[in-house]
One Martini backbone bead per residue (centre of mass of N, CA, C, O) as a GRO file, in nm:
protein
  136
    1UNK     BB    1   9.435  10.819   8.789
    2UNK     BB    2   9.385  10.517   8.929
    3UNK     BB    3   9.628  10.422   8.877
    4UNK     BB    4   9.821  10.579   9.074
    5UNK     BB    5   9.691  10.503   9.297
    6UNK     BB    6   9.767  10.232   9.323
    7UNK     BB    7  10.086  10.338   9.342
    8UNK     BB    8  10.030  10.453   9.610
    9UNK     BB    9   9.891  10.204   9.771
   10UNK     BB   10  10.131   9.985   9.662
   11UNK     BB   11  10.328  10.160   9.878
   12UNK     BB   12  10.202  10.188  10.139
   13UNK     BB   13  10.197   9.914  10.200
   14UNK     BB   14  10.522   9.844  10.181
   15UNK     BB   15  10.554  10.064  10.418
   16UNK     BB   16  10.396   9.961  10.641
   17UNK     BB   17  10.550   9.664  10.663
   18UNK     BB   18  10.811   9.852  10.742
   19UNK     BB   19  10.726   9.908  10.971
   20UNK     BB   20  10.664   9.675  11.126
   21UNK     BB   21  10.982   9.597  11.098
   22UNK     BB   22  11.107   9.770  11.240
   23UNK     BB   23  10.968   9.815  11.532
   24UNK     BB   24  11.101   9.528  11.601
   25UNK     BB   25  11.395   9.567  11.575
   26UNK     BB   26  11.425   9.804  11.758
   27UNK     BB   27  11.313   9.648  11.990
   28UNK     BB   28  11.523   9.390  11.945
   29UNK     BB   29  11.810   9.572  11.967
   30UNK     BB   30  11.760   9.725  12.238
   31UNK     BB   31  11.709   9.491  12.437
   32UNK     BB   32  11.981   9.311  12.325
   33UNK     BB   33  12.188   9.522  12.362
   34UNK     BB   34  12.103   9.812  12.570
   35UNK     BB   35  12.188  10.033  12.294
   36UNK     BB   36  12.151  10.382  12.204
   37UNK     BB   37  12.486  10.391  12.089
   38UNK     BB   38  12.472  10.228  11.867
   39UNK     BB   39  12.424  10.180  11.538
   40UNK     BB   40  12.199   9.981  11.494
   41UNK     BB   41  11.973  10.151  11.682
   42UNK     BB   42  12.022  10.412  11.489
   43UNK     BB   43  11.966  10.276  11.224
   44UNK     BB   44  11.652  10.162  11.325
   45UNK     BB   45  11.544  10.424  11.391
   46UNK     BB   46  11.556  10.582  11.158
   47UNK     BB   47  11.410  10.409  11.024
   48UNK     BB   48  11.151  10.399  11.110
   49UNK     BB   49  11.128  10.758  11.084
   50UNK     BB   50  11.134  10.727  10.760
   51UNK     BB   51  10.885  10.482  10.716
   52UNK     BB   52  10.699  10.652  10.813
   53UNK     BB   53  10.683  10.951  10.709
   54UNK     BB   54  10.643  10.792  10.395
   55UNK     BB   55  10.373  10.658  10.479
   56UNK     BB   56  10.209  10.961  10.537
   57UNK     BB   57  10.292  11.084  10.268
   58UNK     BB   58  10.051  10.862  10.136
   59UNK     BB   59   9.844  10.883  10.283
   60UNK     BB   60   9.812  11.202  10.165
   61UNK     BB   61   9.771  11.154   9.880
   62UNK     BB   62   9.527  10.911   9.892
   63UNK     BB   63   9.376  11.080   9.959
   64UNK     BB   64   9.363  11.384   9.752
   65UNK     BB   65   9.302  11.123   9.509
   66UNK     BB   66   9.001  11.044   9.649
   67UNK     BB   67   8.867  11.271   9.602
   68UNK     BB   68   8.919  11.418   9.323
   69UNK     BB   69   8.788  11.105   9.193
   70UNK     BB   70   8.508  11.130   9.405
   71UNK     BB   71   8.566  10.890   9.657
   72UNK     BB   72   8.469  11.025   9.996
   73UNK     BB   73   8.363  10.749  10.126
   74UNK     BB   74   8.552  10.587  10.148
   75UNK     BB   75   8.724  10.747  10.303
   76UNK     BB   76   8.587  10.790  10.560
   77UNK     BB   77   8.572  10.492  10.605
   78UNK     BB   78   8.914  10.529  10.724
   79UNK     BB   79   8.947  10.680  10.989
   80UNK     BB   80   9.064  10.504  11.176
   81UNK     BB   81   9.313  10.413  10.976
   82UNK     BB   82   9.375  10.801  11.040
   83UNK     BB   83   9.476  10.794  11.258
   84UNK     BB   84   9.582  10.506  11.361
   85UNK     BB   85   9.832  10.657  11.224
   86UNK     BB   86   9.950  10.913  11.321
   87UNK     BB   87   9.973  10.777  11.611
   88UNK     BB   88  10.222  10.565  11.503
   89UNK     BB   89  10.397  10.788  11.372
   90UNK     BB   90  10.433  10.999  11.574
   91UNK     BB   91  10.559  10.805  11.808
   92UNK     BB   92  10.783  10.698  11.633
   93UNK     BB   93  10.901  10.968  11.660
   94UNK     BB   94  10.943  11.016  11.954
   95UNK     BB   95  11.095  10.772  12.045
   96UNK     BB   96  11.330  10.759  11.877
   97UNK     BB   97  11.445  11.022  11.920
   98UNK     BB   98  11.457  10.986  12.232
   99UNK     BB   99  11.619  10.685  12.155
  100UNK     BB  100  11.875  10.831  12.056
  101UNK     BB  101  11.955  11.033  12.312
  102UNK     BB  102  11.962  10.819  12.552
  103UNK     BB  103  12.117  10.607  12.779
  104UNK     BB  104  12.180  10.321  12.768
  105UNK     BB  105  11.956  10.249  13.027
  106UNK     BB  106  11.700  10.344  12.845
  107UNK     BB  107  11.680  10.083  12.610
  108UNK     BB  108  11.479   9.850  12.779
  109UNK     BB  109  11.236  10.013  12.738
  110UNK     BB  110  11.206  10.153  12.479
  111UNK     BB  111  11.179   9.873  12.378
  112UNK     BB  112  10.919   9.816  12.525
  113UNK     BB  113  10.756  10.048  12.352
  114UNK     BB  114  10.799   9.942  12.089
  115UNK     BB  115  10.667   9.721  12.126
  116UNK     BB  116  10.406   9.881  12.214
  117UNK     BB  117  10.351  10.003  11.923
  118UNK     BB  118  10.363   9.766  11.752
  119UNK     BB  119  10.070   9.713  11.772
  120UNK     BB  120   9.941   9.941  11.679
  121UNK     BB  121  10.095   9.913  11.384
  122UNK     BB  122   9.943   9.679  11.340
  123UNK     BB  123   9.604   9.746  11.364
  124UNK     BB  124   9.627   9.928  11.158
  125UNK     BB  125   9.706   9.754  10.945
  126UNK     BB  126   9.512   9.561  10.934
  127UNK     BB  127   9.254   9.816  10.843
  128UNK     BB  128   9.432   9.862  10.584
  129UNK     BB  129   9.399   9.543  10.490
  130UNK     BB  130   9.091   9.534  10.474
  131UNK     BB  131   9.019   9.696  10.331
  132UNK     BB  132   8.804   9.797  10.007
  133UNK     BB  133   8.882   9.811   9.709
  134UNK     BB  134   8.692  10.060   9.494
  135UNK     BB  135   8.954   9.955   9.228
  136UNK     BB  136   8.951   9.661   9.155
   0.00000   0.00000   0.00000
């Protein structure tokens, strides 16, 4: 079960980095093009939502496996990462969906909001990366 946990952890970390990158790309595309209806912005926003959702699913699997293999103390130490992760995924999903349905005049506003969300995602990513791996 430790091997499965480590594989899921690696994938979770990879999707964390991808979510961080896609949040930045989405914000920059919205700010640069000032269009929410372009194919580029729609693709970036959808990719961002999908990446964040997969990352959250992998995080939930990590918690379940961690508890099953008797590592609840370590799992409990990551409470701040969980709260920020849930907030990040929820906010990304909400604003990405809303930005896709908004008129082009709102593009720069949503780009600025996504830059603010990028800070939240970066803090969450940093906390997750700096915690020690108990199985190493």
